[in-house]
XYZ file of C-alpha atoms in Angstrom:
547
model
C 12.625 118.596 245.627
C 15.930 116.189 244.922
C 18.934 116.985 242.986
C 17.472 115.081 239.954
C 14.470 117.604 239.852
C 16.996 120.596 240.135
C 19.281 119.036 237.169
C 16.822 120.055 234.574
C 17.975 123.560 234.631
C 21.547 123.162 234.791
C 21.992 123.071 230.993
C 20.775 126.838 230.907
C 22.170 128.074 234.230
C 25.846 126.471 233.719
C 26.663 128.029 230.604
C 25.076 131.372 231.447
C 27.346 131.552 234.692
C 30.379 130.411 232.699
C 29.999 133.003 229.899
C 29.680 135.606 232.515
C 32.793 134.387 234.643
C 34.753 134.580 231.466
C 34.139 138.019 231.092
C 35.969 138.971 234.353
C 39.203 138.005 232.799
C 41.490 139.697 230.367
C 41.475 138.510 226.845
C 45.281 137.790 227.010
C 44.676 135.067 229.603
C 43.770 132.722 226.816
C 44.626 129.434 228.671
C 42.938 130.146 231.836
C 39.605 130.971 229.908
C 40.017 127.780 227.845
C 40.360 125.792 230.680
C 37.189 127.345 232.054
C 35.116 126.688 228.702
C 36.398 123.232 228.265
C 35.634 122.260 232.088
C 32.102 123.744 231.838
C 31.561 122.166 228.369
C 32.419 118.790 229.685
C 30.242 119.220 232.581
C 27.402 120.008 230.157
C 28.091 116.901 228.288
C 27.799 114.778 231.694
C 24.830 116.543 232.542
C 23.172 115.961 229.147
C 24.050 112.186 229.637
C 22.284 112.118 232.898
C 19.079 113.617 231.281
C 19.201 111.408 228.396
C 19.190 108.449 230.850
C 16.261 109.899 232.948
C 14.225 110.811 229.670
C 14.644 107.296 228.580
C 13.874 105.634 232.066
C 10.211 104.810 232.424
C 8.730 105.916 236.096
C 8.470 103.141 238.832
C 4.828 104.092 239.340
C 2.505 103.548 236.257
C 0.543 106.919 237.028
C 3.749 108.926 237.598
C 4.757 111.658 235.104
C 6.811 110.366 232.155
C 7.905 114.047 231.198
C 10.370 116.091 233.496
C 8.983 119.691 234.183
C 10.686 122.285 235.870
C 8.498 125.146 237.232
C 10.494 128.386 237.195
C 9.540 130.674 240.136
C 7.231 127.967 241.325
C 4.377 129.164 239.250
C 2.136 126.326 237.664
C 1.649 126.151 234.003
C 0.263 127.824 232.097
C 0.848 130.846 233.857
C 4.400 130.283 234.976
C 7.565 129.630 232.873
C 8.178 125.770 232.474
C 11.156 123.799 231.301
C 10.119 120.443 229.728
C 12.239 117.169 229.379
C 11.033 114.418 227.361
C 13.017 112.347 224.863
C 13.273 114.645 222.118
C 14.552 117.480 224.021
C 17.356 115.324 225.768
C 18.469 113.818 222.524
C 18.966 117.415 221.167
C 20.834 118.417 224.558
C 22.990 115.398 223.995
C 23.657 116.069 220.254
C 24.491 119.834 221.282
C 26.940 119.035 223.979
C 28.693 116.567 221.726
C 29.137 118.834 218.811
C 30.218 121.656 221.259
C 32.917 119.614 222.877
C 34.199 118.355 219.410
C 34.254 122.246 218.063
C 35.903 123.677 221.495
C 38.665 121.243 221.283
C 39.243 121.882 217.701
C 39.377 125.740 218.278
C 42.155 125.241 221.031
C 44.806 124.788 218.295
C 44.534 128.391 217.187
C 40.925 129.686 216.486
C 40.148 130.913 220.062
C 42.903 133.329 220.071
C 41.702 134.951 216.970
C 39.394 137.406 218.242
C 37.876 138.609 221.540
C 35.285 136.988 223.584
C 35.227 133.554 221.574
C 34.683 131.549 224.873
C 31.949 133.915 226.332
C 29.847 133.697 222.799
C 30.509 129.954 222.859
C 29.115 129.491 226.189
C 26.036 131.927 225.420
C 25.298 130.010 222.148
C 25.107 126.952 224.251
C 22.701 128.531 226.719
C 20.427 129.520 223.832
C 20.404 126.180 222.323
C 19.772 124.536 225.429
C 17.139 126.753 226.509
C 15.363 126.557 222.903
C 15.250 122.746 223.306
C 13.882 122.813 227.114
C 11.324 125.597 227.232
C 7.796 124.803 227.348
C 6.300 128.158 226.150
C 6.640 130.137 223.036
C 7.437 133.257 224.411
C 10.810 132.007 226.285
C 11.209 130.084 222.961
C 11.601 133.544 221.201
C 14.006 134.740 224.150
C 16.438 131.765 224.025
C 16.189 132.033 219.927
C 17.371 135.574 220.308
C 20.161 134.692 222.773
C 21.515 131.939 220.667
C 21.189 134.184 217.490
C 22.914 137.222 219.068
C 25.766 134.728 220.196
C 25.929 133.178 216.569
C 26.173 136.972 215.045
C 29.425 137.293 216.898
C 30.858 133.919 216.042
C 29.955 133.933 212.449
C 32.162 137.128 212.063
C 34.846 135.641 214.104
C 38.247 136.119 212.531
C 38.947 138.151 209.617
C 38.506 138.306 205.731
C 36.033 140.310 203.400
C 34.367 136.818 202.442
C 33.531 136.128 206.238
C 32.304 139.775 206.694
C 30.074 139.714 203.647
C 28.548 136.276 204.196
C 28.229 137.168 208.043
C 26.471 140.246 207.250
C 24.199 138.439 204.954
C 23.511 135.981 207.823
C 22.712 138.497 210.289
C 20.331 140.222 208.254
C 18.372 137.259 207.146
C 18.161 136.241 210.637
C 17.065 139.544 212.062
C 14.362 139.180 209.611
C 13.390 135.516 210.783
C 13.220 136.910 214.350
C 10.653 139.631 213.282
C 8.751 137.177 211.807
C 8.754 134.944 214.815
C 7.577 137.852 217.205
C 4.728 138.606 214.644
C 3.737 135.094 214.436
C 3.721 134.484 218.349
C 1.652 137.610 218.738
C -0.884 136.567 216.257
C -1.319 133.077 217.970
C -1.460 134.837 221.471
C -4.166 137.011 220.388
C -6.499 134.253 219.218
C -5.752 131.730 222.026
C -4.874 133.921 225.037
C -1.698 131.681 225.990
C 1.735 130.857 224.744
C 2.182 127.512 226.757
C 2.771 124.939 224.109
C 0.804 122.198 226.217
C -1.997 124.737 226.850
C -1.872 125.719 223.260
C -2.674 122.062 222.385
C -5.562 121.982 224.601
C -7.068 125.430 223.356
C -6.431 125.007 219.597
C -9.160 122.525 218.940
C -11.529 124.714 220.526
C -10.625 127.926 218.607
C -13.746 129.629 217.031
C -14.269 128.964 213.224
C -13.754 132.744 212.554
C -10.710 133.169 214.394
C -9.140 129.741 213.003
C -7.709 131.595 209.836
C -6.080 134.196 211.999
C -4.523 131.238 214.199
C -3.261 129.532 211.148
C -1.896 132.734 209.392
C 0.104 133.141 212.837
C 1.503 129.584 212.721
C 2.416 130.097 208.968
C 4.420 133.183 209.953
C 6.031 131.359 213.064
C 6.779 128.478 210.597
C 8.428 130.627 208.157
C 10.731 131.937 210.782
C 11.946 128.549 211.544
C 12.125 127.236 207.783
C 14.432 130.065 207.159
C 16.537 128.596 210.236
C 16.230 125.361 208.764
C 17.056 126.439 205.324
C 14.011 125.213 203.131
C 14.009 126.169 199.654
C 13.752 128.960 198.673
C 14.509 130.643 202.271
C 17.723 128.670 202.472
C 19.888 130.425 199.792
C 22.152 132.178 202.387
C 22.939 128.960 204.257
C 25.845 127.569 202.215
C 27.906 130.868 201.870
C 27.548 131.736 205.473
C 28.640 128.322 206.746
C 31.376 128.051 204.177
C 32.744 131.562 205.315
C 32.619 130.848 209.058
C 35.604 129.666 210.892
C 36.053 125.739 211.085
C 34.910 125.028 214.765
C 32.113 127.539 214.433
C 30.648 125.911 211.110
C 30.935 122.724 213.177
C 28.796 123.900 215.955
C 26.592 125.757 213.660
C 25.658 122.131 212.268
C 23.196 122.236 215.088
C 21.375 125.672 214.565
C 19.670 124.499 211.498
C 18.212 121.425 213.479
C 16.660 123.886 216.024
C 14.095 125.199 213.152
C 13.512 121.365 212.459
C 13.235 120.516 216.164
C 10.467 123.454 216.607
C 8.636 122.542 213.636
C 8.647 118.834 214.644
C 7.472 119.934 217.943
C 4.697 122.300 217.199
C 3.366 120.478 214.062
C 2.568 117.372 216.056
C 1.823 119.151 219.380
C -0.302 121.872 218.065
C -1.592 120.220 214.664
C -1.511 116.828 215.367
C -4.449 114.241 215.191
C -6.319 115.733 217.916
C -6.171 119.505 216.812
C -9.694 119.201 215.169
C -10.194 121.391 212.054
C -6.490 122.320 212.197
C -5.322 118.926 212.238
C -2.460 118.335 209.662
C -1.788 122.175 209.023
C 1.106 122.745 206.929
C 2.018 119.199 206.309
C 1.716 119.428 202.625
C 3.937 122.250 202.404
C 6.520 120.583 204.563
C 6.490 117.563 202.259
C 6.928 119.039 199.091
C 9.039 122.043 200.364
C 11.271 119.365 201.747
C 11.679 117.539 198.676
C 12.259 120.726 196.871
C 15.108 121.548 199.259
C 16.517 118.102 198.703
C 16.763 118.733 195.036
C 18.178 122.305 195.404
C 20.749 121.007 197.798
C 21.746 117.996 195.328
C 22.312 120.422 192.538
C 24.144 122.662 194.539
C 26.565 119.638 195.758
C 27.029 118.423 192.139
C 28.044 122.022 191.162
C 30.377 122.893 194.314
C 33.942 122.984 193.732
C 34.945 124.016 196.986
C 34.427 121.522 199.944
C 32.901 124.165 202.255
C 30.149 124.887 199.667
C 29.592 121.184 199.504
C 29.229 120.759 203.102
C 26.719 123.735 203.275
C 24.675 122.261 200.264
C 24.537 118.953 202.100
C 23.425 120.617 205.027
C 20.312 121.578 202.989
C 19.865 118.130 201.722
C 19.718 117.020 205.425
C 17.386 119.550 206.316
C 14.959 118.963 203.308
C 15.064 115.064 204.222
C 14.018 115.941 207.789
C 11.328 118.458 206.632
C 9.674 115.975 204.114
C 9.961 113.190 206.664
C 7.829 115.364 209.217
C 5.429 116.148 206.258
C 4.338 112.597 205.999
C 3.111 112.539 209.249
C 4.047 109.192 209.845
C 5.475 107.796 213.116
C 7.846 105.249 211.438
C 9.231 107.602 209.140
C 9.696 110.088 212.098
C 11.693 107.506 213.897
C 13.944 106.672 211.054
C 14.403 110.510 210.342
C 15.467 111.154 214.006
C 18.149 108.588 213.647
C 19.156 110.074 210.194
C 19.229 113.773 211.989
C 21.671 112.512 214.457
C 24.092 110.620 212.069
C 23.944 113.443 209.541
C 24.531 116.262 211.952
C 27.756 114.571 213.347
C 29.055 113.680 209.872
C 28.438 117.402 208.759
C 30.207 118.644 211.884
C 33.133 116.268 211.434
C 33.340 117.232 207.540
C 33.552 120.972 208.319
C 36.506 120.435 210.992
C 38.082 118.245 208.388
C 37.970 120.542 205.359
C 40.077 123.172 207.233
C 42.928 120.453 207.706
C 42.475 119.339 204.117
C 42.803 122.718 202.511
C 45.979 123.490 204.250
C 47.660 121.425 201.838
C 46.049 123.116 198.946
C 46.824 126.199 197.000
C 43.782 128.088 195.597
C 45.395 128.389 192.125
C 45.847 124.899 192.178
C 42.222 124.267 192.697
C 41.346 126.304 189.827
C 43.924 124.556 187.634
C 42.374 121.154 188.550
C 38.846 122.398 187.649
C 40.430 123.650 184.201
C 42.367 120.281 183.650
C 39.078 118.445 184.342
C 37.057 120.232 181.772
C 39.753 120.745 179.133
C 42.012 117.445 179.702
C 45.622 117.179 180.608
C 48.074 117.910 177.817
C 51.203 117.113 179.774
C 53.332 114.817 177.554
C 54.244 111.594 178.930
C 58.038 112.510 178.644
C 57.290 115.225 181.309
C 55.882 112.573 183.793
C 58.466 111.428 186.198
C 57.488 108.190 188.091
C 58.623 108.130 191.705
C 59.422 104.609 192.963
C 59.121 103.742 196.581
C 57.276 106.953 197.775
C 54.630 106.060 200.312
C 51.747 108.110 201.490
C 52.630 110.393 204.306
C 51.001 109.541 207.565
C 49.175 112.739 207.777
C 47.542 112.413 204.485
C 46.590 108.797 205.268
C 44.768 109.842 208.261
C 43.099 112.637 206.718
C 42.094 110.279 203.676
C 40.546 107.867 205.936
C 38.674 110.548 207.835
C 37.578 111.847 204.241
C 36.347 108.588 203.106
C 34.329 108.026 206.396
C 32.583 111.285 205.753
C 31.882 110.350 202.190
C 30.136 107.241 203.325
C 28.081 108.881 206.031
C 27.112 111.788 203.640
C 26.323 109.589 200.818
C 24.361 107.178 202.795
C 26.322 103.965 201.873
C 26.822 100.847 204.101
C 27.828 100.050 206.390
C 27.770 103.057 208.280
C 24.706 105.064 210.121
C 24.105 107.192 207.295
C 22.859 104.062 205.416
C 20.805 103.036 208.468
C 19.079 106.180 208.731
C 18.223 106.444 205.172
C 17.231 102.834 204.964
C 14.938 103.510 207.847
C 13.038 106.287 206.254
C 12.910 104.608 202.966
C 11.750 101.293 204.574
C 8.869 103.111 206.403
C 7.869 105.004 203.267
C 7.311 101.603 201.575
C 5.483 100.140 204.548
C 3.156 102.861 205.457
C 0.854 100.560 207.727
C 4.073 99.124 209.510
C 6.447 96.496 208.918
C 5.081 93.454 207.229
C 1.554 95.024 206.969
C 1.950 95.933 203.298
C -0.453 98.640 202.058
C -0.182 100.732 198.908
C 2.612 103.339 198.647
C 1.380 106.645 197.901
C 2.875 108.736 194.753
C 4.467 111.339 197.016
C 6.177 108.664 198.852
C 7.603 107.263 195.499
C 8.768 110.919 194.763
C 10.374 111.233 198.145
C 12.133 108.035 197.769
C 13.451 109.109 194.378
C 14.890 112.458 195.363
C 16.420 110.875 198.647
C 18.381 108.352 196.408
C 19.285 110.887 193.808
C 20.622 113.143 196.459
C 22.677 110.304 197.921
C 24.294 109.582 194.384
C 24.795 113.325 194.099
C 26.901 113.329 197.148
C 28.843 109.956 196.220
C 29.767 111.638 192.870
C 30.800 115.105 194.404
C 32.659 113.401 197.338
C 34.376 110.925 195.033
C 35.368 113.813 192.515
C 36.795 115.879 195.448
C 38.705 112.848 196.816
C 40.294 112.135 193.674
C 41.513 115.603 193.316
C 42.610 115.981 196.890
C 44.144 112.767 197.580
C 44.754 110.756 194.609
C 46.089 113.050 191.939
C 46.861 116.492 193.800
C 48.755 119.000 191.766
C 50.372 120.571 194.963
C 51.506 117.761 197.141
C 52.447 119.733 200.271
C 51.671 117.671 203.327
C 49.865 119.745 205.948
C 50.720 120.369 209.633
C 48.181 118.828 211.535
C 48.029 118.685 215.362
C 46.634 115.827 217.294
C 44.107 118.295 218.935
C 42.870 119.015 215.769
C 42.316 115.449 214.365
C 41.141 114.054 217.356
C 37.690 115.922 217.515
C 36.982 114.774 213.635
C 37.938 111.080 214.601
C 35.602 111.503 217.919
C 32.744 112.287 215.818
C 33.173 109.612 213.218
C 33.698 107.208 216.177
C 30.382 108.195 217.481
C 28.811 107.666 213.973
C 30.503 104.290 214.260
C 29.154 103.546 217.612
C 25.816 104.622 216.321
C 26.142 101.999 213.792
C 27.181 99.068 216.098
C 24.494 100.218 218.666
C 21.753 100.595 215.993
C 19.252 98.428 217.673
C 19.189 100.261 220.968
C 19.487 103.746 219.105
C 16.350 102.874 216.944
C 14.420 101.777 220.049
C 15.004 105.339 221.394
C 13.993 106.725 218.349
C 10.780 104.642 218.019
C 9.865 105.655 221.573
C 10.568 109.452 220.931
C 8.361 109.301 217.635
C 5.657 107.514 219.507
C 5.264 110.047 222.198
C 5.503 112.937 219.751
C 2.743 111.738 217.498
C 0.535 110.818 220.917
C 1.292 113.891 222.920
C -1.431 113.331 225.579
C 1.226 112.381 228.137
C 3.364 115.562 227.465
C 0.147 117.832 227.727
C -0.980 116.038 231.133
C 2.465 116.239 232.748
C 3.031 119.765 231.899
C -0.428 121.237 232.903
C -0.651 118.939 236.066
C 2.935 119.629 237.159
C 2.532 120.249 241.095
C 4.221 123.316 242.761
C 6.805 122.715 245.311
C 5.334 123.016 248.740
C 6.617 125.975 250.967
C 8.008 126.083 254.332
C 5.355 125.137 257.006
C 2.683 124.840 254.598
C 1.159 122.333 251.891
C 1.733 124.523 249.261
C 3.696 127.930 248.522
C 1.484 131.093 249.619
């Protein structure tokens, strides 16, 4: 077994070992702990890049496995624990490591010293995320889900302030309830099928007796609710905007991927367990995802328009992003799924950059000035023209110019305007909805597709209005003209994430090719099932197989 086969477990083991090592050092050794965390996170990014390349490289032998499988303990599936690498899991690993790198570098300016065990919690969060994306069975999905939740509880409360504590406690209670539903759903599914391996479930679900099918679907529905809470689907996502707004900036930036854990699991299980080959259970829950996703888009768009604080605006746009992805999954279309995956990467990068940028912008603002700005917008400005002093020759400070440029980039991405990747992602989804039978094939467009197109466009318009209004208040006509003190280590992660969105735009062709291949494999999971269940054990020393 070569090193390429062993590297599949590194995204789990590396943050686990790093988190444990960090506990050995005193909390006052901030620099040493930061260096260890940065080195581990950068190494994790390199590993994710290697895995992304491996997942996208077709095997030389046409009959060889196209899905990477790691048998922990050398026990074959479905009895043993398996880690599975395909294009989707590799994409999520890469996205997680990129966001983690940006958030960690930003935190080194001051946040990592604001409380105990930041670096350990950060690494354990990465371990839980990577494990959730790689695991091939529901039980270990629950284990990794609990690990990432436990770490997120500490991070969401990281810092101080009554608002953060209140929102954090709400976050903890809601997610504990979701974890309980997760366990109930998994128990019901195991009681009916006798297995929790995802590939084995895909084989057994079509064979479930008719009198047991209702219990199976009840378990799947309960399990789905647990992840829809995490994804923020209306009306289950009421907690999300306040929790993300109250969290520290680097925490909110990495939390942008947490809602995508729910999206990932729903996408994976809905197509693997209830796809076209699931027999009587085929398409289970699809209409709920479609209409629930559209309701989430509408709710998020209204919240975006109503938000006066930038943190709440970002939190509500996260709901818009989740709603768009859920509705796309509900269409059960390969081409829509492909566009949705591209949109997911773009929107997650943009939202994470926006959460980091918000803290830098708000340093120049006085909360009282924000209230006054809203009052002036509502009732008008009664200042006499004689009181206005014209300043001649005053240039825009360089710091505000950089922050304004980054804000404009975030606005274009969130609103889905050309030429950046936000537009390409939305255009890919809308194009697929208008061409349900493929490009150039025509075909009638369903009424639900028209409804989804309408809410996506209106959500983009609401984001444009809200971001324009916020930008005018902040950069064009500020009441408090204080120039914030911004360090290079803080603005660099924001620029890095926005540059990745630009690279995603320039390399739109290769990126969409990857997304097309990912969507095709998700909608046709036969290779995934075959590779997992047929993965060979490693031969033991002196024998043909381990005894």
